[in-house]
mmCIF file with all atom_site columns, C-alpha atoms in Angstrom:
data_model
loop_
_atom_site.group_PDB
_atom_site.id
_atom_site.type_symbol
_atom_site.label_atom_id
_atom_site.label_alt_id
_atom_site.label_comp_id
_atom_site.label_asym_id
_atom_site.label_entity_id
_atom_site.label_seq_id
_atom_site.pdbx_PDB_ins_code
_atom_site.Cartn_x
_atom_site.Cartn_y
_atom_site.Cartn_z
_atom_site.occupancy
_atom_site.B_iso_or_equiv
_atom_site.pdbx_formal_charge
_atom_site.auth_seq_id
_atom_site.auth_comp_id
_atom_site.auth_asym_id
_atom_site.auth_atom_id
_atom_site.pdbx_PDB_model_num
ATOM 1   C CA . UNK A 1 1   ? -1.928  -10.760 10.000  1.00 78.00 ? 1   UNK A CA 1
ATOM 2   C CA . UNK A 1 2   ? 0.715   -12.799 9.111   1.00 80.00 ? 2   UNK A CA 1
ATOM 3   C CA . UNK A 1 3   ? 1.610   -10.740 6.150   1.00 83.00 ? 3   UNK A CA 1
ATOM 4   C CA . UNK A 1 4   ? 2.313   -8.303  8.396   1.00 82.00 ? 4   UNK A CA 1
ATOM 5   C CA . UNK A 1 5   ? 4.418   -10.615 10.679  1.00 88.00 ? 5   UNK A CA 1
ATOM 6   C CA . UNK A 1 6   ? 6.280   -11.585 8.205   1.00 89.00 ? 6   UNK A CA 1
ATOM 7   C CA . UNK A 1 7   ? 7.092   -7.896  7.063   1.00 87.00 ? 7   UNK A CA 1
ATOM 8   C CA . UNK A 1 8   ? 8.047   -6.502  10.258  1.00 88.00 ? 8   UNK A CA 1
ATOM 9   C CA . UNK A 1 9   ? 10.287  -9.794  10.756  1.00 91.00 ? 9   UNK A CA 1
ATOM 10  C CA . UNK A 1 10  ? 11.978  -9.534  7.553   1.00 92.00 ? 10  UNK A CA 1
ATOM 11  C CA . UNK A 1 11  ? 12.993  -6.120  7.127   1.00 93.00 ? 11  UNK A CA 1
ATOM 12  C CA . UNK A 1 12  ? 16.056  -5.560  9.616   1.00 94.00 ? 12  UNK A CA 1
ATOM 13  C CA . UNK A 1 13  ? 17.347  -9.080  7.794   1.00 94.00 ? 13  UNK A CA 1
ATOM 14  C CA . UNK A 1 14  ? 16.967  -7.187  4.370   1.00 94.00 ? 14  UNK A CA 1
ATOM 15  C CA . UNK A 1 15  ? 18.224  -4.298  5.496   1.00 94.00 ? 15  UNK A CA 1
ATOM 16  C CA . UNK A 1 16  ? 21.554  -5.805  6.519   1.00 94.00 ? 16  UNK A CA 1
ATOM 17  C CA . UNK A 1 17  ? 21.840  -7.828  3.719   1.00 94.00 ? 17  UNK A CA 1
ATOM 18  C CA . UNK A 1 18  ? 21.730  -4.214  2.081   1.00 93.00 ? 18  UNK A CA 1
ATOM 19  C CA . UNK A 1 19  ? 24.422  -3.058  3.911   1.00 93.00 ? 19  UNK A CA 1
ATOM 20  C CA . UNK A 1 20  ? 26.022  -5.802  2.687   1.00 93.00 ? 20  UNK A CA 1
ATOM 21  C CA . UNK A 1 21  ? 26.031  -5.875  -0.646  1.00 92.00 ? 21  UNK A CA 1
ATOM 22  C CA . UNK A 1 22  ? 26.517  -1.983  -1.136  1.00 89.00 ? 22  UNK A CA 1
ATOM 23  C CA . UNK A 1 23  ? 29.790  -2.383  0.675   1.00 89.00 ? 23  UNK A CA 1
ATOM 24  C CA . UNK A 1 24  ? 31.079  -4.984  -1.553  1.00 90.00 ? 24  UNK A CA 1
ATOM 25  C CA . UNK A 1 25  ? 29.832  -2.655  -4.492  1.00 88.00 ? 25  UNK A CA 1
ATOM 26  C CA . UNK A 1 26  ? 32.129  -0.042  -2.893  1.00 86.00 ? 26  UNK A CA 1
ATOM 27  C CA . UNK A 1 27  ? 29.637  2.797   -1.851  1.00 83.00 ? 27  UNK A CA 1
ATOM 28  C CA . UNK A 1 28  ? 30.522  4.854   0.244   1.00 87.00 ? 28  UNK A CA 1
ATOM 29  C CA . UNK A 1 29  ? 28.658  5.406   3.475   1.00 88.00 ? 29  UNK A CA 1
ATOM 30  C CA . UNK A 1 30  ? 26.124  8.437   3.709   1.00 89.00 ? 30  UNK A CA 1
ATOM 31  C CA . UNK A 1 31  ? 22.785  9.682   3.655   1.00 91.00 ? 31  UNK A CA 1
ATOM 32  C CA . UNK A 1 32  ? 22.410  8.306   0.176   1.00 88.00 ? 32  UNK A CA 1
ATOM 33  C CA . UNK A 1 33  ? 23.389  5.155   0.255   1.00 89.00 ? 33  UNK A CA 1
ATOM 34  C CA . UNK A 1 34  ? 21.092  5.121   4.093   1.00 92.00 ? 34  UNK A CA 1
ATOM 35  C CA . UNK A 1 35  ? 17.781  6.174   1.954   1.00 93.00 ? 35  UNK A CA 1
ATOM 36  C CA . UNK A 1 36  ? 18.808  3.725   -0.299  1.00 92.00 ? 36  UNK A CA 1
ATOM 37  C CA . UNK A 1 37  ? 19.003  0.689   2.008   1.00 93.00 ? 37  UNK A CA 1
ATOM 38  C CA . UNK A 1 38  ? 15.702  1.987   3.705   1.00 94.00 ? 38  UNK A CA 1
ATOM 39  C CA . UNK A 1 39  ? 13.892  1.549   -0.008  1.00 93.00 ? 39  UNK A CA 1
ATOM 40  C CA . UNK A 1 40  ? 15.170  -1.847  -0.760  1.00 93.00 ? 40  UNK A CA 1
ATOM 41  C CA . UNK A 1 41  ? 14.781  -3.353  2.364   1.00 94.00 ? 41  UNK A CA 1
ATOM 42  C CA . UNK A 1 42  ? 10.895  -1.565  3.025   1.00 94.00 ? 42  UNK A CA 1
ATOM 43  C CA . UNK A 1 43  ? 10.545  -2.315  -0.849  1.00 94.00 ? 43  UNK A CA 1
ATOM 44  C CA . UNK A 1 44  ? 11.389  -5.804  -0.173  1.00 94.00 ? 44  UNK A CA 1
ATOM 45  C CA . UNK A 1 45  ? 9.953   -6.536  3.508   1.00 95.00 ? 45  UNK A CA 1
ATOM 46  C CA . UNK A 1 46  ? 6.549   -5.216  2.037   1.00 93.00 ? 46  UNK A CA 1
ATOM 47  C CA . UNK A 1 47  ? 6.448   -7.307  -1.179  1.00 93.00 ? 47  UNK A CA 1
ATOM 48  C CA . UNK A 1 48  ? 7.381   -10.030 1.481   1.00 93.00 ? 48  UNK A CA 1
ATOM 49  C CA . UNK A 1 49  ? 4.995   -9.554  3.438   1.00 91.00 ? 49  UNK A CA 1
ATOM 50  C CA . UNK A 1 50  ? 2.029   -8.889  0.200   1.00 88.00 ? 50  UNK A CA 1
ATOM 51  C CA . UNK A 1 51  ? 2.890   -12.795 -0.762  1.00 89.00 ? 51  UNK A CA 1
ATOM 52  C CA . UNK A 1 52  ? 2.380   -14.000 2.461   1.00 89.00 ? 52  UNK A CA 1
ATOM 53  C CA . UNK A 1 53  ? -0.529  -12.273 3.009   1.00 85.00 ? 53  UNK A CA 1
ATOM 54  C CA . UNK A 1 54  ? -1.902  -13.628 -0.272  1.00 81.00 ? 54  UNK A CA 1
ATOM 55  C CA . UNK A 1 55  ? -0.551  -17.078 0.587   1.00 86.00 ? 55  UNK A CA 1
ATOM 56  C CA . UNK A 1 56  ? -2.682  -17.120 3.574   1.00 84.00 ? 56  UNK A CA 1
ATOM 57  C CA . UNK A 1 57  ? -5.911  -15.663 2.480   1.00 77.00 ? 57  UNK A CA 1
ATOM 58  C CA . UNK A 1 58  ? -9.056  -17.500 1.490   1.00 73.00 ? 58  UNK A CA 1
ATOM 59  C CA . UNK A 1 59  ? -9.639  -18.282 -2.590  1.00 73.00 ? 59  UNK A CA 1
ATOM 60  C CA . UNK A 1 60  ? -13.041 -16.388 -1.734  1.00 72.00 ? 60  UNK A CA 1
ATOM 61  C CA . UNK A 1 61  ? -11.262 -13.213 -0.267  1.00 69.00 ? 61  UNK A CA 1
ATOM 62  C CA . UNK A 1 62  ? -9.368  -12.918 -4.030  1.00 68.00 ? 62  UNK A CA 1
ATOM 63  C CA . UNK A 1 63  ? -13.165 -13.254 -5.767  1.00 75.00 ? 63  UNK A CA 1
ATOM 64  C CA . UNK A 1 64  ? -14.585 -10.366 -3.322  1.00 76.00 ? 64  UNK A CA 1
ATOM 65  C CA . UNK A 1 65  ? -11.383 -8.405  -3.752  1.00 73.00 ? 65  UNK A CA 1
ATOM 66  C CA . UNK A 1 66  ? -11.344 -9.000  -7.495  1.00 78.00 ? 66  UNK A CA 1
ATOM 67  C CA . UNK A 1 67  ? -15.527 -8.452  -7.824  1.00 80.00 ? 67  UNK A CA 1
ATOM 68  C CA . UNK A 1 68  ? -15.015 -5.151  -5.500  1.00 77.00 ? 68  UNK A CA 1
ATOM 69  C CA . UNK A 1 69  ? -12.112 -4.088  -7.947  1.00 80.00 ? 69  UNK A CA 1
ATOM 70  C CA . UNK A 1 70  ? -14.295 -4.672  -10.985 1.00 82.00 ? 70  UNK A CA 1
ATOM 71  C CA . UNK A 1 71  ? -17.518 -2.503  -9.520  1.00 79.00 ? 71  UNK A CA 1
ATOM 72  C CA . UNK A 1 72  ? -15.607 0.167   -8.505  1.00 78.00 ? 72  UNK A CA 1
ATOM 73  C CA . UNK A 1 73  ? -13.784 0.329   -11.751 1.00 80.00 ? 73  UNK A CA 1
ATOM 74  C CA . UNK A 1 74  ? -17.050 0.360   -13.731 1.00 78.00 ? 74  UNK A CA 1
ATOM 75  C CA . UNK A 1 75  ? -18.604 2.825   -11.439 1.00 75.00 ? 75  UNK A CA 1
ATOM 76  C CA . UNK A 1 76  ? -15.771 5.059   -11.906 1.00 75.00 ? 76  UNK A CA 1
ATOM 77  C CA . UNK A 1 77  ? -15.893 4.690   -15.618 1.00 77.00 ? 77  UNK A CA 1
ATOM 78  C CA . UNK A 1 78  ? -19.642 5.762   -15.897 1.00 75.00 ? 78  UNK A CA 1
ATOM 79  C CA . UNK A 1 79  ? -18.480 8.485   -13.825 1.00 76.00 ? 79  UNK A CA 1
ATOM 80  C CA . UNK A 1 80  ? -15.927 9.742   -16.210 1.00 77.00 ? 80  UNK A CA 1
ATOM 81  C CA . UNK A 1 81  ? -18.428 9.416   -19.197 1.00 78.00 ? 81  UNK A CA 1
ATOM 82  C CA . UNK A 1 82  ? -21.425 10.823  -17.882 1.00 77.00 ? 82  UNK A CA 1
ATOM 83  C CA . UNK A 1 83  ? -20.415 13.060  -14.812 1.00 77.00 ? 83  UNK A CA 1
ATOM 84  C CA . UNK A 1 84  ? -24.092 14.374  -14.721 1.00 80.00 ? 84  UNK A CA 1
ATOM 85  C CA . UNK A 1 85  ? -25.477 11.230  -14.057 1.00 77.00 ? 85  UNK A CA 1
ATOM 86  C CA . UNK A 1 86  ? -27.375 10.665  -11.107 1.00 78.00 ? 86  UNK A CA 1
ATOM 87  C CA . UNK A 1 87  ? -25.277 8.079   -9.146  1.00 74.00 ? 87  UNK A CA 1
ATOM 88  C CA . UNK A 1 88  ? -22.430 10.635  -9.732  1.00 77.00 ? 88  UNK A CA 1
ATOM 89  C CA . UNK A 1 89  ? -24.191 13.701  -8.392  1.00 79.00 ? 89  UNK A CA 1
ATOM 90  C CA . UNK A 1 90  ? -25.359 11.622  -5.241  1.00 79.00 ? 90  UNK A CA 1
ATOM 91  C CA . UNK A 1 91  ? -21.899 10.362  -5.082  1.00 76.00 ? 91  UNK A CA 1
ATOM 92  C CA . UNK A 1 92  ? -20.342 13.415  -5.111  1.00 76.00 ? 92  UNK A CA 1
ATOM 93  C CA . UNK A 1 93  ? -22.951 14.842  -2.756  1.00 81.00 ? 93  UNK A CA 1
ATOM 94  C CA . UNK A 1 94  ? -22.716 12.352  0.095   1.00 79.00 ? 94  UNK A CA 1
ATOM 95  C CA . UNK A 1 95  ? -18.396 13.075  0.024   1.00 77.00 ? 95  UNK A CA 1
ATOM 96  C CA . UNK A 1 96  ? -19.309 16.838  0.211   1.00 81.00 ? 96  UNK A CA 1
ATOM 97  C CA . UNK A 1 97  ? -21.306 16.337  3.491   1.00 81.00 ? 97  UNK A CA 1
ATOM 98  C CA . UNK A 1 98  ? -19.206 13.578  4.754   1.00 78.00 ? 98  UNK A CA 1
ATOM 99  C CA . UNK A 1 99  ? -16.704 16.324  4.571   1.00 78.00 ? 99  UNK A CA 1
ATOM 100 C CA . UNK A 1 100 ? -18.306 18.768  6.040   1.00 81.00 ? 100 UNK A CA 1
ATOM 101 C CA . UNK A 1 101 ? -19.466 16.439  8.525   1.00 78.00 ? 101 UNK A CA 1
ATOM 102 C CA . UNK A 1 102 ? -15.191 15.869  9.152   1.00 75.00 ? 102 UNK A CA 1
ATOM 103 C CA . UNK A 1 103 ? -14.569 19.390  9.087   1.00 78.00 ? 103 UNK A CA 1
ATOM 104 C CA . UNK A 1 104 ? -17.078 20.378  11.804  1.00 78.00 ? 104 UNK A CA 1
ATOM 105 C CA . UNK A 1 105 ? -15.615 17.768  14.008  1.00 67.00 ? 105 UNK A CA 1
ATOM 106 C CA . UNK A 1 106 ? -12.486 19.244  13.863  1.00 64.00 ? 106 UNK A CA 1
ATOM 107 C CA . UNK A 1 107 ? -13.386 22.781  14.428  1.00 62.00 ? 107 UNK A CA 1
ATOM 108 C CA . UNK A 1 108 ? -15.518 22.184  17.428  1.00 53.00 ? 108 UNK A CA 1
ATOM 109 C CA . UNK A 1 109 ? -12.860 20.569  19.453  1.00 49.00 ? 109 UNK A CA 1
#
């Protein structure tokens, strides 16, 4: 939550400080150097707001996000390998009728 404070917060400060510095670098205003301030200063606001996030989470939230990063990476390993396995073919079967399951939804409305 406060990751997210801190991003919304930050970003019309980075954004001016953009402004800033490409007019002392002499570039002339326009739609590129306007996409250009509006990368840097979401690039920045959204790192910004990553750290704090991290800053303010639990050491145990990093282990559960790190152990759920290491599963899924194995899992999708032995998927690569061995797409015939069994785990894969469920896998794959449960996204085709969550799917269609989506798709029905929409069409019925």
């Amino acid at each position: 939550m406060w990751g997210l404070v801190a991003g919304a917060v930050s970003y019309p400060a980075f954004a001016w400080y953009s402004r800033r510095f490409l007019d002392a670098q002499g570039l002339e205003r326009g739609f590129t150097r306007m996409i250009l301030v509006f990368l840097v200063a979401t690039l920045l606001s959204s790192a910004l707001g990553y750290g704090v996030s991290w800053m303010t989470s639990t050491p145990q939230s990093h282990d559960r996000q790190a152990q759920l990063q290491e599963t899924s990476m194995a899992a999708l390993n032995h998927c690569l390998r061995n797409p015939a396995g069994a785990a894969c073919q469920s896998a794959a079967q449960q996204s085709k009728l969550l799917e269609q399951k989506l798709l029905s939804g929409l069409t019925a409305s």
